[in-house]
CSV table of C-alpha atoms in Angstrom, one decimal:
chain,number,residue,atom,x,y,z
O,1473,MET,CA,36.4,-59.2,-76.3
O,1474,TYR,CA,35.1,-62.7,-75.5
O,1475,ASN,CA,32.2,-63.9,-77.6
O,1476,ARG,CA,29.4,-66.3,-76.9
O,1477,ALA,CA,31.0,-69.2,-78.8
O,1478,MET,CA,33.9,-69.1,-76.4
O,1479,LEU,CA,31.4,-69.9,-73.6
O,1480,GLU,CA,30.3,-73.1,-75.5
O,1481,ASP,CA,26.7,-71.7,-75.1
O,1482,ARG,CA,27.0,-71.6,-71.3
O,1483,LEU,CA,24.6,-69.0,-69.9
O,1484,ILE,CA,25.8,-66.7,-67.1
O,1485,TYR,CA,22.7,-65.7,-65.2
O,1486,MET,CA,23.1,-62.5,-63.1
O,1487,ASP,CA,19.5,-61.3,-62.8
O,1488,HIS,CA,18.3,-63.2,-59.7
O,1489,ALA,CA,16.4,-60.1,-58.5
O,1490,ALA,CA,14.1,-60.5,-61.6
O,1491,THR,CA,13.4,-64.2,-61.1
O,1492,THR,CA,15.1,-67.4,-60.2
O,1493,PRO,CA,15.0,-71.0,-61.6
O,1494,VAL,CA,12.7,-73.4,-59.7
O,1495,ARG,CA,14.8,-75.8,-57.7
O,1496,PRO,CA,14.4,-79.6,-58.6
O,1497,GLU,CA,13.4,-80.3,-55.0
O,1498,VAL,CA,10.6,-77.7,-55.3
O,1499,VAL,CA,9.4,-79.2,-58.6
O,1500,GLU,CA,9.3,-82.7,-57.0
O,1501,ALA,CA,7.3,-81.4,-54.0
O,1502,MET,CA,4.7,-79.8,-56.3
O,1503,LEU,CA,4.2,-82.6,-58.8
O,1504,PRO,CA,1.7,-84.8,-56.8
O,1505,TYR,CA,-0.6,-81.8,-56.4
O,1506,PHE,CA,-0.8,-81.3,-60.2
O,1507,THR,CA,-1.7,-85.0,-60.7
O,1508,SER,CA,-2.8,-87.6,-58.1
O,1509,SER,CA,-3.6,-85.2,-55.2
O,1510,PHE,CA,-5.5,-82.7,-57.3
O,1511,GLY,CA,-8.4,-82.1,-54.9
O,1512,ASN,CA,-9.9,-78.8,-53.9
O,1513,PRO,CA,-8.9,-78.1,-50.3
O,1514,SER,CA,-12.4,-77.0,-49.5
O,1515,GLY,CA,-13.8,-80.4,-50.3
O,1516,ILE,CA,-14.8,-82.6,-47.4
O,1517,TYR,CA,-13.9,-85.9,-49.1
O,1518,THR,CA,-10.5,-87.5,-48.7
O,1519,LEU,CA,-9.0,-86.1,-52.0
O,1520,GLY,CA,-9.9,-82.6,-50.9
O,1521,GLN,CA,-8.6,-83.2,-47.4
O,1522,GLU,CA,-5.2,-84.4,-48.8
O,1523,SER,CA,-4.9,-81.0,-50.4
O,1524,LEU,CA,-6.0,-79.2,-47.3
O,1525,LYS,CA,-3.3,-81.0,-45.3
O,1526,ALA,CA,-0.7,-80.0,-47.8
O,1527,LEU,CA,-2.0,-76.4,-47.6
O,1528,ASP,CA,-1.8,-76.4,-43.8
O,1529,ASP,CA,1.7,-77.9,-43.8
O,1530,ALA,CA,2.9,-75.3,-46.2
O,1531,ARG,CA,1.3,-72.5,-44.0
O,1532,GLU,CA,3.1,-73.9,-41.0
O,1533,THR,CA,6.5,-74.0,-42.9
O,1534,VAL,CA,6.1,-70.4,-44.1
O,1535,ALA,CA,5.0,-69.2,-40.6
O,1536,GLY,CA,8.1,-70.9,-39.1
O,1537,ALA,CA,10.4,-69.1,-41.5
O,1538,LEU,CA,8.9,-65.8,-40.4
O,1539,GLY,CA,8.6,-66.5,-36.7
O,1540,ALA,CA,4.9,-66.0,-37.0
O,1541,ARG,CA,1.6,-67.6,-36.0
O,1542,VAL,CA,0.4,-70.1,-38.5
O,1543,GLY,CA,-3.0,-68.3,-38.8
O,1544,SER,CA,-1.2,-65.1,-39.8
O,1545,ILE,CA,-0.1,-66.3,-43.2
O,1546,VAL,CA,-2.3,-65.5,-46.3
O,1547,PHE,CA,-1.4,-67.1,-49.6
O,1548,THR,CA,-1.6,-64.8,-52.6
O,1549,SER,CA,-0.6,-64.7,-56.3
O,1550,GLY,CA,2.7,-63.0,-55.7
O,1551,GLY,CA,4.4,-59.9,-54.3
O,1552,THR,CA,2.3,-57.5,-56.3
O,1553,GLU,CA,-0.9,-58.8,-54.9
O,1554,SER,CA,0.6,-59.0,-51.4
O,1555,ASP,CA,1.7,-55.3,-51.5
O,1556,ASN,CA,-1.7,-54.2,-52.9
O,1557,ALA,CA,-3.6,-56.1,-50.3
O,1558,ALA,CA,-1.4,-54.9,-47.4
O,1559,VAL,CA,-1.4,-51.2,-48.2
O,1560,LYS,CA,-5.0,-50.8,-49.4
O,1561,GLY,CA,-6.4,-53.5,-47.1
O,1562,ALA,CA,-5.1,-51.7,-44.0
O,1563,ALA,CA,-5.8,-48.2,-45.3
O,1564,TYR,CA,-9.5,-49.0,-46.1
O,1565,ALA,CA,-9.9,-50.8,-42.8
O,1566,LEU,CA,-8.8,-47.8,-40.8
O,1567,ARG,CA,-10.5,-45.1,-43.0
O,1568,ASP,CA,-12.8,-44.0,-40.2
O,1569,ASP,CA,-9.7,-43.3,-38.1
O,1570,GLY,CA,-7.5,-41.5,-40.6
O,1571,ASN,CA,-6.6,-41.1,-44.3
O,1572,HIS,CA,-2.8,-40.6,-44.2
O,1573,VAL,CA,-0.4,-43.2,-45.7
O,1574,ILE,CA,3.4,-43.0,-45.6
O,1575,ALA,CA,5.8,-44.8,-47.9
O,1576,SER,CA,9.4,-44.4,-49.0
O,1577,SER,CA,10.0,-42.8,-52.4
O,1578,ILE,CA,11.9,-45.9,-53.6
O,1579,GLU,CA,9.2,-48.5,-52.9
O,1580,HIS,CA,8.3,-51.0,-55.6
O,1581,HIS,CA,5.6,-49.8,-58.0
O,1582,ALA,CA,3.2,-52.3,-56.4
O,1583,VAL,CA,3.3,-50.1,-53.3
O,1584,LEU,CA,3.6,-46.7,-55.0
O,1585,HIS,CA,0.8,-47.3,-57.5
O,1586,SER,CA,-1.4,-48.6,-54.6
O,1587,CYS,CA,-0.7,-45.3,-52.9
O,1588,GLU,CA,-1.7,-43.4,-56.1
O,1589,GLN,CA,-4.9,-45.3,-56.2
O,1590,LEU,CA,-5.6,-44.4,-52.6
O,1591,GLU,CA,-5.0,-40.7,-53.4
O,1592,ARG,CA,-7.6,-40.9,-56.1
O,1593,HIS,CA,-10.1,-42.0,-53.4
O,1594,GLY,CA,-9.4,-39.2,-50.9
O,1595,PHE,CA,-6.3,-40.4,-49.1
O,1596,GLU,CA,-3.2,-38.3,-48.4
O,1597,VAL,CA,0.2,-39.9,-49.1
O,1598,THR,CA,3.6,-38.8,-47.9
O,1599,ARG,CA,6.5,-40.1,-50.0
O,1600,LEU,CA,9.6,-39.9,-47.8
O,1601,PRO,CA,12.9,-39.0,-49.4
O,1602,VAL,CA,16.0,-41.2,-49.1
O,1603,ASP,CA,19.7,-40.2,-48.8
O,1604,ARG,CA,22.2,-40.7,-51.6
O,1605,HIS,CA,22.6,-44.3,-50.6
O,1606,GLY,CA,18.9,-45.0,-50.7
O,1607,LEU,CA,18.4,-45.2,-47.0
O,1608,ILE,CA,15.4,-43.9,-45.0
O,1609,ASP,CA,16.0,-41.9,-41.8
O,1610,PRO,CA,13.7,-43.3,-39.1
O,1611,ASP,CA,13.4,-39.8,-37.6
O,1612,ASP,CA,12.0,-38.6,-40.9
O,1613,VAL,CA,9.3,-41.3,-40.5
O,1614,GLY,CA,8.5,-40.0,-37.0
O,1615,ARG,CA,8.3,-36.4,-38.2
O,1616,ALA,CA,5.9,-37.4,-41.0
O,1617,ILE,CA,3.4,-39.1,-38.8
O,1618,THR,CA,0.2,-37.2,-37.9
O,1619,ASP,CA,-2.9,-38.0,-35.9
O,1620,ARG,CA,-4.4,-39.2,-39.3
O,1621,THR,CA,-1.7,-41.6,-40.2
O,1622,THR,CA,-2.8,-45.2,-40.5
O,1623,VAL,CA,-0.3,-47.0,-42.7
O,1624,VAL,CA,3.5,-46.9,-43.1
O,1625,SER,CA,5.2,-49.0,-45.8
O,1626,VAL,CA,8.9,-49.3,-46.1
O,1627,MET,CA,10.6,-52.1,-48.0
O,1628,LEU,CA,13.1,-54.3,-46.2
O,1629,ALA,CA,15.6,-54.2,-49.1
O,1630,ASN,CA,15.3,-52.3,-52.4
O,1631,ASN,CA,15.0,-54.4,-55.6
O,1632,GLU,CA,17.2,-52.1,-57.7
O,1633,ILE,CA,20.1,-50.8,-55.6
O,1634,GLY,CA,19.9,-53.4,-52.8
O,1635,ALA,CA,19.7,-50.9,-50.0
O,1636,ILE,CA,18.8,-52.5,-46.7
O,1637,GLU,CA,16.4,-50.3,-44.8
O,1638,PRO,CA,16.4,-50.0,-41.0
O,1639,VAL,CA,12.9,-51.5,-40.8
O,1640,ALA,CA,13.1,-52.6,-37.2
O,1641,GLU,CA,14.1,-49.1,-36.0
O,1642,ILE,CA,11.4,-47.5,-38.2
O,1643,ALA,CA,8.8,-49.9,-36.8
O,1644,ARG,CA,9.8,-48.9,-33.2
O,1645,VAL,CA,9.4,-45.2,-34.2
O,1646,VAL,CA,6.0,-45.9,-35.8
O,1647,LYS,CA,4.7,-47.9,-32.8
O,1648,GLY,CA,6.1,-45.3,-30.4
O,1649,GLU,CA,4.2,-42.5,-32.2
O,1650,ALA,CA,1.0,-44.5,-32.4
O,1651,LYS,CA,1.1,-45.2,-28.6
O,1652,ARG,CA,1.9,-41.6,-27.9
O,1653,ARG,CA,-1.0,-40.4,-30.0
O,1654,GLY,CA,-3.4,-43.2,-29.0
O,1655,THR,CA,-3.9,-44.2,-32.6
O,1656,THR,CA,-3.5,-47.4,-34.7
O,1657,ILE,CA,-0.7,-47.4,-37.4
O,1658,VAL,CA,-0.1,-50.5,-39.4
O,1659,MET,CA,3.6,-51.1,-40.3
O,1660,HIS,CA,4.1,-53.0,-43.6
O,1661,THR,CA,7.3,-54.1,-45.2
O,1662,ASP,CA,7.9,-55.4,-48.7
O,1663,ALA,CA,10.4,-58.2,-48.1
O,1664,VAL,CA,10.2,-59.7,-51.7
O,1665,GLN,CA,13.9,-59.1,-52.4
O,1666,ALA,CA,15.1,-59.9,-48.9
O,1667,ALA,CA,14.0,-63.5,-48.7
O,1668,GLY,CA,16.9,-65.9,-48.8
O,1669,PHE,CA,19.4,-63.3,-47.7
O,1670,LEU,CA,18.0,-61.5,-44.6
O,1671,ASP,CA,16.4,-62.6,-41.4
O,1672,LEU,CA,12.6,-62.4,-41.9
O,1673,ASP,CA,11.6,-62.8,-38.3
O,1674,VAL,CA,8.6,-60.5,-38.0
O,1675,ARG,CA,8.9,-60.3,-34.2
O,1676,LYS,CA,12.5,-58.9,-34.5
O,1677,LEU,CA,11.4,-56.5,-37.3
O,1678,GLY,CA,8.3,-55.4,-35.4
O,1679,VAL,CA,6.1,-55.3,-38.5
O,1680,ASP,CA,2.4,-55.9,-38.8
O,1681,MET,CA,2.5,-57.0,-42.4
O,1682,MET,CA,5.1,-58.5,-44.7
O,1683,SER,CA,5.0,-59.4,-48.5
O,1684,LEU,CA,6.8,-62.3,-50.1
O,1685,SER,CA,7.0,-63.7,-53.6
O,1686,ALA,CA,8.1,-67.3,-54.3
O,1687,HIS,CA,9.9,-66.9,-57.6
O,1688,LYS,CA,12.5,-64.6,-56.0
O,1689,PHE,CA,13.9,-67.6,-54.0
O,1690,HIS,CA,13.7,-70.5,-56.4
O,1691,GLY,CA,10.0,-71.2,-56.0
O,1692,PRO,CA,7.4,-71.0,-58.8
O,1693,LYS,CA,6.0,-67.9,-60.3
O,1694,GLY,CA,2.4,-66.9,-59.5
O,1695,VAL,CA,2.4,-67.5,-55.8
O,1696,GLY,CA,3.3,-65.3,-52.8
O,1697,ALA,CA,2.4,-64.7,-49.2
O,1698,LEU,CA,1.2,-61.9,-47.0
O,1699,TYR,CA,1.9,-62.0,-43.2
O,1700,VAL,CA,-0.9,-60.3,-41.3
O,1701,LYS,CA,-0.3,-60.0,-37.6
O,1702,ARG,CA,-3.2,-61.1,-35.5
O,1703,GLY,CA,-5.5,-58.2,-34.7
O,1704,THR,CA,-4.2,-56.0,-37.6
O,1705,PRO,CA,-7.1,-54.1,-39.2
O,1706,PHE,CA,-7.5,-55.5,-42.7
O,1707,GLU,CA,-10.2,-55.2,-45.4
O,1708,PRO,CA,-9.9,-58.0,-48.0
O,1709,GLN,CA,-9.3,-56.8,-51.5
O,1710,GLN,CA,-10.5,-60.0,-53.2
O,1711,GLN,CA,-14.1,-61.2,-52.6
O,1712,GLY,CA,-15.6,-64.6,-53.2
O,1713,GLY,CA,-15.8,-67.9,-51.3
O,1714,GLY,CA,-14.0,-66.7,-48.1
O,1715,GLN,CA,-10.8,-68.8,-48.4
O,1716,GLU,CA,-7.7,-67.9,-46.4
O,1717,ARG,CA,-9.9,-67.0,-43.4
O,1718,GLU,CA,-11.9,-64.6,-45.5
O,1719,ARG,CA,-8.8,-62.5,-46.2
O,1720,ARG,CA,-8.2,-63.6,-49.8
O,1721,SER,CA,-11.0,-65.4,-51.6
O,1722,GLY,CA,-10.3,-67.9,-54.4
O,1723,THR,CA,-9.5,-71.6,-54.5
O,1724,GLU,CA,-5.9,-71.9,-53.2
O,1725,ASN,CA,-3.3,-72.9,-55.8
O,1726,VAL,CA,-2.1,-75.9,-53.8
O,1727,PRO,CA,0.8,-77.1,-55.9
O,1728,LEU,CA,2.3,-73.6,-56.1
O,1729,VAL,CA,1.8,-73.0,-52.4
O,1730,VAL,CA,3.5,-76.3,-51.6
O,1731,GLY,CA,6.4,-75.2,-53.9
O,1732,MET,CA,6.7,-71.9,-52.2
O,1733,ALA,CA,6.9,-73.4,-48.8
O,1734,GLU,CA,9.6,-75.9,-49.8
O,1735,ALA,CA,11.6,-73.1,-51.6
O,1736,LEU,CA,11.4,-70.9,-48.5
O,1737,ARG,CA,12.4,-73.8,-46.2
O,1738,LEU,CA,15.5,-74.5,-48.3
O,1739,ALA,CA,16.3,-70.8,-48.6
O,1740,GLU,CA,16.3,-70.4,-44.8
O,1741,GLU,CA,18.5,-73.4,-44.4
O,1742,GLU,CA,21.0,-72.1,-46.8
O,1743,ARG,CA,20.7,-68.4,-46.1
O,1744,ILE,CA,23.9,-67.8,-44.2
O,1745,GLY,CA,26.1,-69.8,-46.7
O,1746,LEU,CA,24.5,-68.2,-49.7
O,1747,SER,CA,24.9,-64.7,-48.3
O,1748,ALA,CA,28.6,-65.3,-47.7
O,1749,HIS,CA,29.1,-66.7,-51.2
O,1750,CYS,CA,27.3,-63.9,-52.9
O,1751,SER,CA,28.9,-61.2,-50.8
O,1752,ARG,CA,32.3,-62.3,-51.8
O,1753,LEU,CA,31.5,-62.3,-55.5
O,1754,ARG,CA,29.6,-59.0,-55.2
O,1755,ASP,CA,32.6,-57.3,-53.6
O,1756,ARG,CA,34.8,-58.7,-56.4
O,1757,ILE,CA,32.6,-57.2,-59.0
O,1758,ILE,CA,32.4,-53.8,-57.3
O,1759,ALA,CA,36.1,-53.6,-56.9
O,1760,GLY,CA,36.8,-54.8,-60.4
O,1761,VAL,CA,34.3,-52.4,-62.1
O,1762,GLU,CA,35.7,-49.4,-60.1
O,1763,GLU,CA,39.2,-50.4,-61.1
O,1764,ARG,CA,38.6,-51.2,-64.7
O,1765,VAL,CA,35.7,-49.0,-65.9
O,1766,PRO,CA,36.3,-45.2,-65.7
O,1767,GLY,CA,33.2,-43.1,-65.0
O,1768,ALA,CA,31.4,-45.9,-63.1
O,1769,HIS,CA,29.3,-44.9,-60.1
O,1770,LEU,CA,28.1,-47.4,-57.5
O,1771,ASN,CA,24.5,-47.0,-56.6
O,1772,GLY,CA,23.3,-47.9,-53.1
O,1773,HIS,CA,25.2,-48.2,-49.9
O,1774,PRO,CA,28.7,-49.7,-50.0
O,1775,THR,CA,28.0,-52.2,-47.3
O,1776,ALA,CA,24.3,-51.9,-46.2
O,1777,ARG,CA,23.1,-53.7,-49.3
O,1778,LEU,CA,21.9,-57.1,-50.2
O,1779,PRO,CA,24.7,-59.7,-50.5
O,1780,ASN,CA,23.9,-60.4,-54.1
O,1781,ASN,CA,23.3,-56.9,-55.4
O,1782,VAL,CA,25.5,-54.7,-57.6
O,1783,ASN,CA,24.2,-51.6,-59.3
O,1784,PHE,CA,26.4,-49.2,-61.3
O,1785,ALA,CA,25.7,-46.2,-63.5
O,1786,PHE,CA,28.1,-45.5,-66.3
O,1787,GLU,CA,28.9,-42.1,-67.7
O,1788,SER,CA,28.5,-41.4,-71.4
O,1789,VAL,CA,26.7,-44.7,-72.2
O,1790,GLU,CA,23.1,-45.9,-72.2
O,1791,GLY,CA,22.0,-48.9,-70.3
O,1792,GLU,CA,20.2,-50.7,-73.2
O,1793,PRO,CA,23.3,-51.2,-75.4
O,1794,VAL,CA,25.2,-52.5,-72.4
O,1795,LEU,CA,22.5,-55.1,-71.7
O,1796,LEU,CA,22.4,-56.1,-75.3
O,1797,GLY,CA,26.2,-56.4,-75.4
O,1798,LEU,CA,26.2,-58.5,-72.3
O,1799,ASP,CA,23.4,-60.7,-73.6
O,1800,PHE,CA,25.4,-61.3,-76.9
O,1801,ALA,CA,28.2,-62.4,-74.7
O,1802,GLY,CA,26.0,-64.8,-72.8
O,1803,ILE,CA,25.4,-62.8,-69.6
O,1804,CYS,CA,21.9,-62.0,-68.3
O,1805,ALA,CA,21.6,-58.7,-66.4
O,1806,SER,CA,19.1,-55.8,-66.2
O,1807,SER,CA,19.0,-52.1,-65.9
O,1808,GLY,CA,16.7,-52.1,-62.8
O,1809,SER,CA,13.3,-53.5,-61.9
O,1810,ALA,CA,12.2,-56.2,-64.3
O,1811,CYS,CA,8.6,-55.0,-63.8
O,1812,ALA,CA,9.6,-51.6,-65.4
O,1813,THR,CA,11.4,-53.0,-68.4
O,1814,GLY,CA,10.6,-51.0,-71.5
O,1815,SER,CA,10.0,-47.7,-69.7
O,1816,LEU,CA,11.7,-44.8,-71.4
O,1817,GLU,CA,11.9,-42.9,-68.0
O,1818,PRO,CA,14.9,-43.2,-65.8
O,1819,SER,CA,14.4,-45.4,-62.7
O,1820,HIS,CA,12.5,-43.6,-59.9
O,1821,VAL,CA,14.9,-45.2,-57.4
O,1822,LEU,CA,18.0,-43.8,-59.1
O,1823,THR,CA,16.5,-40.3,-59.4
O,1824,ALA,CA,15.3,-40.5,-55.8
O,1825,ILE,CA,19.0,-40.9,-54.6
O,1826,GLY,CA,19.9,-37.8,-56.6
O,1827,LEU,CA,21.3,-39.4,-59.7
O,1828,ASP,CA,21.2,-37.2,-62.8
O,1829,PRO,CA,18.5,-38.6,-65.2
O,1830,GLU,CA,21.1,-39.0,-68.0
O,1831,LEU,CA,23.4,-40.9,-65.8
O,1832,ALA,CA,20.5,-43.0,-64.4
O,1833,ARG,CA,19.8,-44.2,-68.0
O,1834,GLY,CA,23.2,-45.8,-68.0
O,1835,SER,CA,22.5,-48.1,-65.1
O,1836,LEU,CA,23.3,-51.8,-64.8
O,1837,ARG,CA,22.0,-54.2,-62.2
O,1838,LEU,CA,23.7,-57.5,-61.5
O,1839,THR,CA,22.2,-59.8,-59.0
O,1840,LEU,CA,24.0,-63.0,-58.1
O,1841,GLY,CA,22.9,-66.5,-57.0
O,1842,ALA,CA,24.3,-69.8,-55.7
O,1843,ASP,CA,25.4,-71.0,-59.2
O,1844,ASN,CA,27.6,-68.0,-60.0
O,1845,THR,CA,31.3,-68.6,-59.8
O,1846,ASP,CA,34.6,-66.7,-59.7
O,1847,ASP,CA,35.1,-67.6,-63.4
O,1848,ASP,CA,31.7,-65.9,-64.1
O,1849,VAL,CA,32.9,-62.8,-62.4
O,1850,SER,CA,36.2,-62.8,-64.2
O,1851,TYR,CA,34.4,-63.2,-67.5
O,1852,LEU,CA,31.9,-60.5,-66.7
O,1853,LEU,CA,34.6,-58.0,-65.7
O,1854,ASP,CA,36.6,-58.6,-68.9
O,1855,THR,CA,33.5,-58.4,-71.0
O,1856,LEU,CA,32.0,-55.3,-69.3
O,1857,ALA,CA,35.2,-53.3,-69.4
O,1858,ASP,CA,35.7,-53.9,-73.1
O,1859,LEU,CA,32.0,-53.3,-73.9
O,1860,VAL,CA,31.8,-49.9,-72.2
O,1861,LYS,CA,35.0,-48.8,-73.9
O,1862,ARG,CA,33.7,-49.8,-77.3
O,1863,LEU,CA,30.2,-48.2,-76.7
O,1864,ARG,CA,31.8,-44.9,-75.7
O,1865,SER,CA,33.8,-44.9,-79.0
O,1866,MET,CA,30.5,-45.2,-81.0
O,1867,PRO,CA,28.9,-41.7,-80.9
O,1868,SER,CA,25.5,-43.1,-81.9
O,1869,LEU,CA,25.4,-45.3,-78.8
O,1870,ALA,CA,27.0,-42.9,-76.3
O,1871,VAL,CA,25.2,-40.4,-74.1
O,1872,ALA,CA,26.2,-36.8,-74.6
O,1873,GLY,CA,28.2,-35.9,-71.5
């Protein structure tokens, strides 16, 4: 097996779903707002108005990438806040009309835990099952809707297995049911993993709300956005000075917002090329693992998946030793959602698609980026095949099968 010394300390990063490095262009765009242009955008003096203009320009850039009205963009602290604000904000705003929320069973915990909190406050939540590939049937959504349904949340692409959900079709079903029943149902999608790879046009998707997080597409951590369609019922979850048109109070983090906008602009410009590059490497990894690693099970849809996502479960081996072995060899990967690292429970996404809990504990997620190369893939395949073979020969590290 290769060792780290043979890489000359070169790091192979294959965990882009967890986070991405901030691009130099993004850092450059942010720097003035940490130093010379540091004003509070609420200030009426020139220094404050410089920050306000930067904020307005960033909002326009983000809105353009989403095909949205400028006033519909709310800047937040990241994807988690955006998901919380969307699900709870719409549910509480419509509480007099109904108390029923629908979400897929494989949503990010930011959505699922928001739903749990709503349940503790008297709401009813339906968690829709997915098929063995992790896909939602739009007809299941329609059948789950009642006269008391007010919010439906289905992610655009899953963060663990990369499954791309038929959100546009689901939105049509939701809006059709709402019209037929004469009710209001808010359609939300978590697009945190989709940015940079899928079309985010909110008009084509037909959604009322969309969540984004900058650090997933080479922007800074700690900043995100929530698209709120004009006229969508929404109760702010953060109170204070009334910033963001009274939808999210708190002094806006201007440098990070500027960085997010620049990162999203670049991601949109390069989306088609990046998707093609990652898809080719992704398919090489899938074919190589299936050929060289016995007992490997691909999780997620073979084709309806993010261009950069590979997720395998390996028989008779646990995920943690695989990750440690890859790390020793200079390869960064994960076993699933970075937000759930350290959990002893198998991934809720993998169990939702019907994977045996023991097999789910042997999962590996590889997510690619622009800097990954064919040499990286060749090295990964050599390393992984040898690593799994060695782990299976060590009873203390193998899973009883």
